[in-house]
mmCIF file of N, CA and C in Angstrom:
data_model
loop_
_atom_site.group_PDB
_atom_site.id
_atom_site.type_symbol
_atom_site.label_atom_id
_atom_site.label_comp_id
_atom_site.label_asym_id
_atom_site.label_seq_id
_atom_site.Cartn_x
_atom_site.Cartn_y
_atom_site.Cartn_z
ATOM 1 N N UNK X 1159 0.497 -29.297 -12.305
ATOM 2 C CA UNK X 1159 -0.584 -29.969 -12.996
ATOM 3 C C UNK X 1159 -0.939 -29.184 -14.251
ATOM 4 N N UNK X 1160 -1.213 -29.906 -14.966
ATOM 5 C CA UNK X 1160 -1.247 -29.152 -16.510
ATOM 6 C C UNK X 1160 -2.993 -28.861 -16.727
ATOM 7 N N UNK X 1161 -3.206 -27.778 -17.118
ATOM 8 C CA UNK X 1161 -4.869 -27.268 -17.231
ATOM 9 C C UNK X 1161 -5.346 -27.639 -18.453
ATOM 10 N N UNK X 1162 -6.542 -28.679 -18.797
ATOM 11 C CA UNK X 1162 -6.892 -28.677 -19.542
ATOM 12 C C UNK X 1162 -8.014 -27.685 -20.668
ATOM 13 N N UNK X 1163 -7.586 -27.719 -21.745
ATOM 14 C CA UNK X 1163 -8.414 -26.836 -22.620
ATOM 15 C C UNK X 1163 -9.678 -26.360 -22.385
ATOM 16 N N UNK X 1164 -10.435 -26.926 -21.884
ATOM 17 C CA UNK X 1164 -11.516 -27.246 -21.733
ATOM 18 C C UNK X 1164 -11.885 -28.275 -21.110
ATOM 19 N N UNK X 1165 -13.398 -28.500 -20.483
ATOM 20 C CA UNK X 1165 -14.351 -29.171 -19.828
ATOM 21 C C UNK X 1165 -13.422 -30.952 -20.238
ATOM 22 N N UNK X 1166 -13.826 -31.453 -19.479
ATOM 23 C CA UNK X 1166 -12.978 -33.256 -19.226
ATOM 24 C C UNK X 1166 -13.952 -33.612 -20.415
ATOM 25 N N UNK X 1167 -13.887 -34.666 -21.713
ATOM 26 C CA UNK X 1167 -14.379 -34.820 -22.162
ATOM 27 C C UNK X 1167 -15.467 -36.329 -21.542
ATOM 28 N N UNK X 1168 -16.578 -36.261 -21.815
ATOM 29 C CA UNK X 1168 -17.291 -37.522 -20.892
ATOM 30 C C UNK X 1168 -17.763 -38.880 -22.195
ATOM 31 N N UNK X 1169 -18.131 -39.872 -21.784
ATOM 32 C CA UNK X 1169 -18.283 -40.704 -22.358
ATOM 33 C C UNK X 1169 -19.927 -40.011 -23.315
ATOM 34 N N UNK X 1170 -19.976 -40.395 -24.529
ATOM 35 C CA UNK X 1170 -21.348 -39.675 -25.309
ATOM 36 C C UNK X 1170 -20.960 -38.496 -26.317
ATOM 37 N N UNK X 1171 -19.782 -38.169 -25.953
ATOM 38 C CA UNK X 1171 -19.455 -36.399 -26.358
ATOM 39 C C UNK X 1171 -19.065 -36.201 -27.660
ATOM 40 N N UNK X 1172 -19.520 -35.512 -28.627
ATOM 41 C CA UNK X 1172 -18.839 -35.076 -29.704
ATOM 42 C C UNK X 1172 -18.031 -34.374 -29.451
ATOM 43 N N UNK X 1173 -16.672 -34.480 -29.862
ATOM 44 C CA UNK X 1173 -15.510 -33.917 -29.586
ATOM 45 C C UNK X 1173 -14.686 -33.122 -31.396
ATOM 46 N N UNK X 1174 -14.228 -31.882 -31.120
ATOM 47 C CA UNK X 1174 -13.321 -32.076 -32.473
ATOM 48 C C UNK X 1174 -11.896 -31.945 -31.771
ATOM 49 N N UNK X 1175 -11.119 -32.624 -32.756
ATOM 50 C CA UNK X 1175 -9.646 -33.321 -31.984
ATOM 51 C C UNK X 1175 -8.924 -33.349 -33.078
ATOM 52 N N UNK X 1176 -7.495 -32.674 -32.797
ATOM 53 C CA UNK X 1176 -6.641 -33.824 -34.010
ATOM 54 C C UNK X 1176 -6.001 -34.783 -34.002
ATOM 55 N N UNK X 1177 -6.103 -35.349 -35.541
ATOM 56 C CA UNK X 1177 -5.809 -36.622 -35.392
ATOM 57 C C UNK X 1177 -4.265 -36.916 -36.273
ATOM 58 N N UNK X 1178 -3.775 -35.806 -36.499
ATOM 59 C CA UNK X 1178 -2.286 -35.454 -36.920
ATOM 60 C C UNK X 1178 -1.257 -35.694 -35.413
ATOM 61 N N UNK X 1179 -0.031 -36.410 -35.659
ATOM 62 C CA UNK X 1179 0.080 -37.200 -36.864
ATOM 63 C C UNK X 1179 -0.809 -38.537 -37.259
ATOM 64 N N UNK X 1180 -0.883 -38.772 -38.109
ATOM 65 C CA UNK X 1180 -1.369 -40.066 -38.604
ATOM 66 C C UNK X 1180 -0.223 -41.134 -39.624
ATOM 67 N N UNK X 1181 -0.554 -42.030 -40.029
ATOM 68 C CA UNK X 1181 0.038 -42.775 -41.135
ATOM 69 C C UNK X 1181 -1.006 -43.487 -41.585
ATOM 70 N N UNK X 1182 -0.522 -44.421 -42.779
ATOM 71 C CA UNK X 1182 -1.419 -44.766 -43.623
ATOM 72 C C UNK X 1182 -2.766 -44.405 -44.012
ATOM 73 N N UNK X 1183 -3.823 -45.363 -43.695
ATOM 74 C CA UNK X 1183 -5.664 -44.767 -44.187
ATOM 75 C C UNK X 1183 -5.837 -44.501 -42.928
ATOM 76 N N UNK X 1184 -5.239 -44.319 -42.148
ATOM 77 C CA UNK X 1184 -5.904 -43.288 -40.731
ATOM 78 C C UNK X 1184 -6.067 -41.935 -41.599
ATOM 79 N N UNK X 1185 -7.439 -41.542 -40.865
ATOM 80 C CA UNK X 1185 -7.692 -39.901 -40.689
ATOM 81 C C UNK X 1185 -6.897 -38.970 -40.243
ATOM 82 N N UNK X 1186 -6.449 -37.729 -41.065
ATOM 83 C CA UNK X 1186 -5.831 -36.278 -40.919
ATOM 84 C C UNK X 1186 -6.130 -35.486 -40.844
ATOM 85 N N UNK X 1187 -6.235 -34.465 -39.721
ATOM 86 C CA UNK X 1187 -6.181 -33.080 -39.916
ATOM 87 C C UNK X 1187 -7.399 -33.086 -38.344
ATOM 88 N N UNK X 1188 -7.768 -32.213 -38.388
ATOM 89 C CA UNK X 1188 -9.364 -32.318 -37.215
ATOM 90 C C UNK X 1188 -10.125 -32.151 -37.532
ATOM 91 N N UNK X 1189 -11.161 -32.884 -36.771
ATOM 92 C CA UNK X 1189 -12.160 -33.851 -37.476
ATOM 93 C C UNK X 1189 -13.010 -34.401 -36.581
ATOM 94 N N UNK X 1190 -14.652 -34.631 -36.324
ATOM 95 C CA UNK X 1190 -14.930 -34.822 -34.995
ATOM 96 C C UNK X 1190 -14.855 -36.604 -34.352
ATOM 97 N N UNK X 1191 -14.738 -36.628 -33.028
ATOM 98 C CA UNK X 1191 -14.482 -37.691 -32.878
ATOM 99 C C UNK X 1191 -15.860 -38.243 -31.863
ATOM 100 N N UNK X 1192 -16.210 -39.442 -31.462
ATOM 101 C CA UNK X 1192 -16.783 -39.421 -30.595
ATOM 102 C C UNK X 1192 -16.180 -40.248 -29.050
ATOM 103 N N UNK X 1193 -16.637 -39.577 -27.976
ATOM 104 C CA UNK X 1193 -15.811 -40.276 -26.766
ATOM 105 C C UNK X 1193 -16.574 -41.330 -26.150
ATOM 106 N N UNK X 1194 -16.039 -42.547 -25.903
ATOM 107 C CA UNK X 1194 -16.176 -43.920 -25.465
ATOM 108 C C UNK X 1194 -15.891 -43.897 -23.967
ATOM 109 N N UNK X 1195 -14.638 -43.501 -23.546
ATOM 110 C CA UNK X 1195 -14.217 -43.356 -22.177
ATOM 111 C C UNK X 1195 -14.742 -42.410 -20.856
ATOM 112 N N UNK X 1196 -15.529 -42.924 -20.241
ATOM 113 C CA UNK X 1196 -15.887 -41.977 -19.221
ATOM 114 C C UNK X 1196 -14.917 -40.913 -18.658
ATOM 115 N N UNK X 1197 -15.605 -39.742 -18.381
ATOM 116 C CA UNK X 1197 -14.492 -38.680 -17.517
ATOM 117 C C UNK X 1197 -14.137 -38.881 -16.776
ATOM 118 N N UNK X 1198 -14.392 -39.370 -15.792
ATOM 119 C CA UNK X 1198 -13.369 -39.926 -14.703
ATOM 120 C C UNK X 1198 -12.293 -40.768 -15.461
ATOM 121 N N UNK X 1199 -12.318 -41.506 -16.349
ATOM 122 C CA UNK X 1199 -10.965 -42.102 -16.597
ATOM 123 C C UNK X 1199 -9.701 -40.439 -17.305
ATOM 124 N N UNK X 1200 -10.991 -40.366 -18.553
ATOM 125 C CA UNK X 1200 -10.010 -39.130 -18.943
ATOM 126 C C UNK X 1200 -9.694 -37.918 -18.345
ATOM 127 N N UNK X 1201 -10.147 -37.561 -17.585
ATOM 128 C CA UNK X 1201 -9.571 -36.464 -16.801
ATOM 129 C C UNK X 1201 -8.394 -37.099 -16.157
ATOM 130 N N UNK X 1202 -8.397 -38.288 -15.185
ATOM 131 C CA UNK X 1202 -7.161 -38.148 -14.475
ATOM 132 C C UNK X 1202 -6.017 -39.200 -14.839
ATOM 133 N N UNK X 1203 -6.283 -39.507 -16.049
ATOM 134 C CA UNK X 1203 -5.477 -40.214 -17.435
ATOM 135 C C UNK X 1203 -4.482 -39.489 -18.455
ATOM 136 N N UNK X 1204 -5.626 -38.628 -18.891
ATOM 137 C CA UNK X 1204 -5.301 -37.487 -19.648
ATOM 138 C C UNK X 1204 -5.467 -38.095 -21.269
ATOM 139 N N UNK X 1205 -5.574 -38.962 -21.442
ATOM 140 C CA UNK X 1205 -6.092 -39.942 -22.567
ATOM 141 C C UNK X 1205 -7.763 -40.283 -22.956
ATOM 142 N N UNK X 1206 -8.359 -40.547 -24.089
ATOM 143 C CA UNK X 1206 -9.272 -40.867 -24.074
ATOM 144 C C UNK X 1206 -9.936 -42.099 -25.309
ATOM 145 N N UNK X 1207 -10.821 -42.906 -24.777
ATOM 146 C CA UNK X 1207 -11.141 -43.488 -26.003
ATOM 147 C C UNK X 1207 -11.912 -43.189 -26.901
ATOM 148 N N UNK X 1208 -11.792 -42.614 -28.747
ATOM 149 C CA UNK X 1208 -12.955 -42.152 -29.058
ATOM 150 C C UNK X 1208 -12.436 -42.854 -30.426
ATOM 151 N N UNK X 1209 -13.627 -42.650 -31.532
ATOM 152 C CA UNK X 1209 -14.044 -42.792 -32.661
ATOM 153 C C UNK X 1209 -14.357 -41.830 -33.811
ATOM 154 N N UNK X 1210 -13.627 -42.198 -34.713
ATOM 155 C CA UNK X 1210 -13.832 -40.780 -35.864
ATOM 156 C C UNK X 1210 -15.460 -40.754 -36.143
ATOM 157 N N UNK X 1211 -15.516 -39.706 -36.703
ATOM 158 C CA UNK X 1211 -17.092 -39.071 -37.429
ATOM 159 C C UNK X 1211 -16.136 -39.468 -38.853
ATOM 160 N N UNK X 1212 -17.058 -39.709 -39.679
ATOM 161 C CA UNK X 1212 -16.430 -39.350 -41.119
ATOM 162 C C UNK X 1212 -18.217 -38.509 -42.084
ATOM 163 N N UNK X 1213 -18.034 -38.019 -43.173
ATOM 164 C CA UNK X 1213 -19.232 -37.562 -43.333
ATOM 165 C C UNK X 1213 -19.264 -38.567 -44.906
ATOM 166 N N UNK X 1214 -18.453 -39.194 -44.877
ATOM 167 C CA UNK X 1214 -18.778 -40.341 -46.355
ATOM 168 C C UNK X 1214 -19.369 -41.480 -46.012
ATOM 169 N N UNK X 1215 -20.620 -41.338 -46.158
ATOM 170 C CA UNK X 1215 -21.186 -42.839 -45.606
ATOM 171 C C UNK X 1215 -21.033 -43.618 -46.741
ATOM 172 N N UNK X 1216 -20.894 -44.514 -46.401
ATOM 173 C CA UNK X 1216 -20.574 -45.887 -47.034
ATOM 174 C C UNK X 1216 -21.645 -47.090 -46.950
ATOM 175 N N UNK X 1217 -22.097 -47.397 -45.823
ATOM 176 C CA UNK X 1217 -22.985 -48.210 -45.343
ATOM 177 C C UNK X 1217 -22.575 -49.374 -44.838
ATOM 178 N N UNK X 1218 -21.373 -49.070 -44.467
ATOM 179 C CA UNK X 1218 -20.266 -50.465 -43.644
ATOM 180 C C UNK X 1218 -21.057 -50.648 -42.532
ATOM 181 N N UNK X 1219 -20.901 -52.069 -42.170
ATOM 182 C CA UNK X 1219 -21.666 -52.244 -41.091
ATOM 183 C C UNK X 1219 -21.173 -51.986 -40.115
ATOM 184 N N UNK X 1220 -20.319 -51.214 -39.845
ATOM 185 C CA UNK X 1220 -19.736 -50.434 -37.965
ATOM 186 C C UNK X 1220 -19.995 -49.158 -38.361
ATOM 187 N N UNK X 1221 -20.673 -48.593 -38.950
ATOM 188 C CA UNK X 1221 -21.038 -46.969 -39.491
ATOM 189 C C UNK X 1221 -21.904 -47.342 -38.246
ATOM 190 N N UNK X 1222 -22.643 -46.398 -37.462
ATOM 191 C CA UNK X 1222 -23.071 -45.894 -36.596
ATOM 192 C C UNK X 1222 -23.784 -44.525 -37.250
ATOM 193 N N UNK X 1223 -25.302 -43.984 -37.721
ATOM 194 C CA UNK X 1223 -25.135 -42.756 -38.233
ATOM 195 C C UNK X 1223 -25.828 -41.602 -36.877
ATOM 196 N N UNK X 1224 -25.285 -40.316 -36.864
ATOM 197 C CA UNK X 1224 -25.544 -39.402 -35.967
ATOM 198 C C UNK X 1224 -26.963 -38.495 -35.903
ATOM 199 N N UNK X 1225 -27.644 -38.676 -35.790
ATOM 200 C CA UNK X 1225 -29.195 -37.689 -35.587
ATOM 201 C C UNK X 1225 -28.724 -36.889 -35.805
ATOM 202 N N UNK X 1226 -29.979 -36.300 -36.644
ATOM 203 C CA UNK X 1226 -29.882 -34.889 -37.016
ATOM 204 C C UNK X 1226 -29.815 -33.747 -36.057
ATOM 205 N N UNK X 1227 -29.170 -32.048 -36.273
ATOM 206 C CA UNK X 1227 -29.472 -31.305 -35.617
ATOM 207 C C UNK X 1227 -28.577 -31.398 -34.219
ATOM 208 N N UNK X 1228 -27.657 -32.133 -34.384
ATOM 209 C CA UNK X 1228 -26.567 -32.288 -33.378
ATOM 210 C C UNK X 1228 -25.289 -31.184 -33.286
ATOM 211 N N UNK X 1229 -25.287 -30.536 -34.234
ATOM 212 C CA UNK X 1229 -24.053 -29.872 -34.503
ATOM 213 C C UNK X 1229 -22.953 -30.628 -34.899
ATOM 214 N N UNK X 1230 -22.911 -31.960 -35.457
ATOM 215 C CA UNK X 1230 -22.155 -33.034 -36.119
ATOM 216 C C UNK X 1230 -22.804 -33.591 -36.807
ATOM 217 N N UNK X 1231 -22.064 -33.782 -38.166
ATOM 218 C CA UNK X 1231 -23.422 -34.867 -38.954
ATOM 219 C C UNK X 1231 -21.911 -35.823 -39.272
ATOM 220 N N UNK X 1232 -22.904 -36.867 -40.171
ATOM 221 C CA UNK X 1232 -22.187 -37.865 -40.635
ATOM 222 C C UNK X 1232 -22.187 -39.280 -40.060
ATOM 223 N N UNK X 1233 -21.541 -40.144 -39.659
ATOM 224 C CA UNK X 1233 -21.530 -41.517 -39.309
ATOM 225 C C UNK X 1233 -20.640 -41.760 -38.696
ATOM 226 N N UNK X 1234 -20.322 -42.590 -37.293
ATOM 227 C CA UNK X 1234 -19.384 -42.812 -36.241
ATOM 228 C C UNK X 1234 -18.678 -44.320 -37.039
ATOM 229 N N UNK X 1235 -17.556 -44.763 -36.952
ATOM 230 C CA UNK X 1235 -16.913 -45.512 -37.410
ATOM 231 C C UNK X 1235 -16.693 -46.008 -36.052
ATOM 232 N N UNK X 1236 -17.273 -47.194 -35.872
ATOM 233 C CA UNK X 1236 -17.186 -47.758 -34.854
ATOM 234 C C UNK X 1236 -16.025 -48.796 -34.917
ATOM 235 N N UNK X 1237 -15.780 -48.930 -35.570
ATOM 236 C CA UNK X 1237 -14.214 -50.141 -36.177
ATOM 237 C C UNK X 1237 -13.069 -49.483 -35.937
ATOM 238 N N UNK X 1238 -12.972 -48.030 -35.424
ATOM 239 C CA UNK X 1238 -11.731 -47.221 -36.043
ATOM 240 C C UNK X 1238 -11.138 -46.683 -34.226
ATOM 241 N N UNK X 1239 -11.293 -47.283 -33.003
ATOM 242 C CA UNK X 1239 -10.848 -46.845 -31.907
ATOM 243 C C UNK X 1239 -9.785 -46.989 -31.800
ATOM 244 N N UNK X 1240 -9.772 -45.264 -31.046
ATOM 245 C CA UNK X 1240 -8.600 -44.650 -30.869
ATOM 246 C C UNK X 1240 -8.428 -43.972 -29.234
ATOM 247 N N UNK X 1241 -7.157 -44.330 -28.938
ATOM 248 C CA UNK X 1241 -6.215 -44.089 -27.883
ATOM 249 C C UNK X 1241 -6.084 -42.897 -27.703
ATOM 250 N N UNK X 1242 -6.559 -41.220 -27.605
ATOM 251 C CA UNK X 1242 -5.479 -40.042 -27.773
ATOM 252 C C UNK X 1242 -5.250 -38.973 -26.480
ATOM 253 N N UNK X 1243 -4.306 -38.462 -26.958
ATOM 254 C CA UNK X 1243 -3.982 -37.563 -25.742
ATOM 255 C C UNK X 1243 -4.950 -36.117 -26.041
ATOM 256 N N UNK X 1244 -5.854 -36.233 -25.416
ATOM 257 C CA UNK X 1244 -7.035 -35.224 -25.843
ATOM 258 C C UNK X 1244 -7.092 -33.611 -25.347
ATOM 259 N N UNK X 1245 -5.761 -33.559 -24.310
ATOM 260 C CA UNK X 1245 -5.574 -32.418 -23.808
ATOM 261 C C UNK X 1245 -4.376 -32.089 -24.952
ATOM 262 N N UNK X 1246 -3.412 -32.609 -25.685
ATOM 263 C CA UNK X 1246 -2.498 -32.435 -26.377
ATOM 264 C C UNK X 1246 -2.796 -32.154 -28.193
ATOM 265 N N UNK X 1247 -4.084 -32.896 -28.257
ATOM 266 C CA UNK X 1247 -4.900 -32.894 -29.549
ATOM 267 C C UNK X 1247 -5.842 -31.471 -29.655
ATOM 268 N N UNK X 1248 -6.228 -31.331 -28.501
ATOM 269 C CA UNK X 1248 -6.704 -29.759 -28.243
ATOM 270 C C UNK X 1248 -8.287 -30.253 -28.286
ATOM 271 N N UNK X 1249 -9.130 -31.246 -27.872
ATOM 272 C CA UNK X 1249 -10.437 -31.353 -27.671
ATOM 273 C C UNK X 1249 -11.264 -30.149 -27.104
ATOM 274 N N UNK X 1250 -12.411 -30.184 -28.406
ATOM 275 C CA UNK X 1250 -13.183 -29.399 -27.650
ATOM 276 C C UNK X 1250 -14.680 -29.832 -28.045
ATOM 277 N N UNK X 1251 -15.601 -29.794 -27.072
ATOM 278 C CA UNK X 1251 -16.609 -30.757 -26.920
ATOM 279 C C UNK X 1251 -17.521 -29.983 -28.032
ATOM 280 N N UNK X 1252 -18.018 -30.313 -28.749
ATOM 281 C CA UNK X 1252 -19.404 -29.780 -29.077
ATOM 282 C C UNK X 1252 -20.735 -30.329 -29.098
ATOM 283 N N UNK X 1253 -20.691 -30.846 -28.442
ATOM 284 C CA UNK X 1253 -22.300 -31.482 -27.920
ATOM 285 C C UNK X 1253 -22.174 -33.310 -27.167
ATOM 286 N N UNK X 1254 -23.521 -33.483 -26.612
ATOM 287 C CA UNK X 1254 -23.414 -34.717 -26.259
ATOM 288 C C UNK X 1254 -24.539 -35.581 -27.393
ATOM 289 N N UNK X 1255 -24.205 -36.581 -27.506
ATOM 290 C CA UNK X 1255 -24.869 -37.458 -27.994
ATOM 291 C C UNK X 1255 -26.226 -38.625 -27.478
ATOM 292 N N UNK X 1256 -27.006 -38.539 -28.394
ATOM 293 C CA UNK X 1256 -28.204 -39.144 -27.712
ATOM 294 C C UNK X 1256 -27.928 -40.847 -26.972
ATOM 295 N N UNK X 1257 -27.675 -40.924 -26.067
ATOM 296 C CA UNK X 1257 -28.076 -42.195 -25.038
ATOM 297 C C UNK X 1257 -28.243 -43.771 -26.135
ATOM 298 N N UNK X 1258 -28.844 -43.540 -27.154
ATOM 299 C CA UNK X 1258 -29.113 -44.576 -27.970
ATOM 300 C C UNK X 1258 -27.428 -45.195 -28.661
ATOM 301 N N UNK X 1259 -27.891 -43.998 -29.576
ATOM 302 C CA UNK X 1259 -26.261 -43.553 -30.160
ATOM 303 C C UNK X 1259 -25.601 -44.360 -29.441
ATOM 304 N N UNK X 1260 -25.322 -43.815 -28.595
ATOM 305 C CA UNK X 1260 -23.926 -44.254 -27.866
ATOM 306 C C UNK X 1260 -24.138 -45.725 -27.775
ATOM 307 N N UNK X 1261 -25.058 -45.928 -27.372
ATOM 308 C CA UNK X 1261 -25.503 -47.215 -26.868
ATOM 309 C C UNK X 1261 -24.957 -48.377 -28.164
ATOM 310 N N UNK X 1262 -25.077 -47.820 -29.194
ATOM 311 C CA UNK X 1262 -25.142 -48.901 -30.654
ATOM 312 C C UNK X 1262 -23.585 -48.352 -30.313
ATOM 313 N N UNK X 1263 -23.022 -47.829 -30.262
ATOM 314 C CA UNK X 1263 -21.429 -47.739 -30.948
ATOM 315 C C UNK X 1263 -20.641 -48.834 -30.044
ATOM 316 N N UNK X 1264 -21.259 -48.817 -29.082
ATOM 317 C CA UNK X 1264 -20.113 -49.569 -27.712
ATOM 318 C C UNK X 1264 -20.907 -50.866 -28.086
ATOM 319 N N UNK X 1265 -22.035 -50.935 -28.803
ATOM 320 C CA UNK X 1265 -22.263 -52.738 -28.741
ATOM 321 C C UNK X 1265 -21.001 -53.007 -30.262
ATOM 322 N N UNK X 1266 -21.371 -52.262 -31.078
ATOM 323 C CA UNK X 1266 -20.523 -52.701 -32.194
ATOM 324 C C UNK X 1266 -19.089 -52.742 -31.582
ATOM 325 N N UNK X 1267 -18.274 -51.979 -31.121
ATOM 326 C CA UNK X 1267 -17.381 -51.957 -30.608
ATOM 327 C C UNK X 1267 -17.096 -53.344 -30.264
ATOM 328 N N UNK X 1268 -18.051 -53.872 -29.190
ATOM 329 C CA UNK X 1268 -17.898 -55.095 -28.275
ATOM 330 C C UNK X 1268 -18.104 -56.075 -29.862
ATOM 331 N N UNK X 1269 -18.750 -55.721 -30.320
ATOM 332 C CA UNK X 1269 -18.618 -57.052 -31.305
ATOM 333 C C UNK X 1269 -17.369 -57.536 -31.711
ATOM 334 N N UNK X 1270 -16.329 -56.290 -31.930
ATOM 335 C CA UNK X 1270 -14.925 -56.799 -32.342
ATOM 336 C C UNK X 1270 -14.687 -56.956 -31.533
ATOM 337 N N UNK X 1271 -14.547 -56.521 -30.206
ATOM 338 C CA UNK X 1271 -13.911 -56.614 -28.689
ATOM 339 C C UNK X 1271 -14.013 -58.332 -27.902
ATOM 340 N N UNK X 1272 -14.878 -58.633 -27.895
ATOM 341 C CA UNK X 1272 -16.100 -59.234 -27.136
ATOM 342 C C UNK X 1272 -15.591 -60.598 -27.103
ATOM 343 N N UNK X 1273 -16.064 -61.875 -26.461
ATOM 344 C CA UNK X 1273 -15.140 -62.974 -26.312
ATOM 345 C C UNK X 1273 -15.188 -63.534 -27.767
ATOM 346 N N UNK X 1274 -14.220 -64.067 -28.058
ATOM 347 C CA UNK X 1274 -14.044 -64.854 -29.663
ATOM 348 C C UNK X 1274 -14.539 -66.729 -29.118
ATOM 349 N N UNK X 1275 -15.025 -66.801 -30.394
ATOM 350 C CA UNK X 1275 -15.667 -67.967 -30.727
ATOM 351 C C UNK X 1275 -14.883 -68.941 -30.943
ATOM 352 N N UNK X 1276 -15.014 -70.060 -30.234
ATOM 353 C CA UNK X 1276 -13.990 -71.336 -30.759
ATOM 354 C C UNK X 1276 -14.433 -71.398 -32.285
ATOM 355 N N UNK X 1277 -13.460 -71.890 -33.009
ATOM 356 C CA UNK X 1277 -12.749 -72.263 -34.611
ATOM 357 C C UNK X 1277 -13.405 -73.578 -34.631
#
């Protein structure tokens, strides 16, 4: 069984991860992400679902922005979910995120997700 880096990452978590390789306007290099997927999936998955931080706000409407005093600043890109191997990316948690937060990222999420509308 392979030991992970650190603590299972849990659903709420600021994570920094890399996101190399990439292609095209995907994000490079590491960079924080936020985690979507509960620990129980990612621990015995070894995968996780999360979302870049970027610190260029824009004011797109899937920006998500992060409370202050978190040890992460910037805005969650809620449009931008990602699949990664988080024990292989080298995750390491740096804080959890406030309950709200989270709360707005997974509704936006579901907005793209969520059942589609007859045409």
């Amino acid at each position: 069984m392979v030991t992970p880096p650190g603590p299972v990452p849990d659903r709420g978590d600021a994570v920094w991860i890399d996101f190399n390789p990439q292609t095209g306007r995907e994000q490079a290099g590491r960079w924080p992400a936020i985690v979507l997927s509960p620990a129980a999936y990612n621990g015995k998955v070894g995968l996780a679902l999360l979302c870049p931080v970027t610190s260029q706000v824009k004011g797109y409407p899937f920006e998500v922005a992060i409370p202050n005093g978190l040890g992460v600043a910037g805005v969650i890109l809620a449009d931008q979910v990602k699949s990664l191997d988080w024990r292989k990316r080298n995750a390491a948690v740096i804080t959890a995120l406030p309950r709200q937060t989270v709360s707005t990222v997974l509704h936006k999420v579901n907005l793209l997700l969520g059942p589609s509308r007859a045409v």
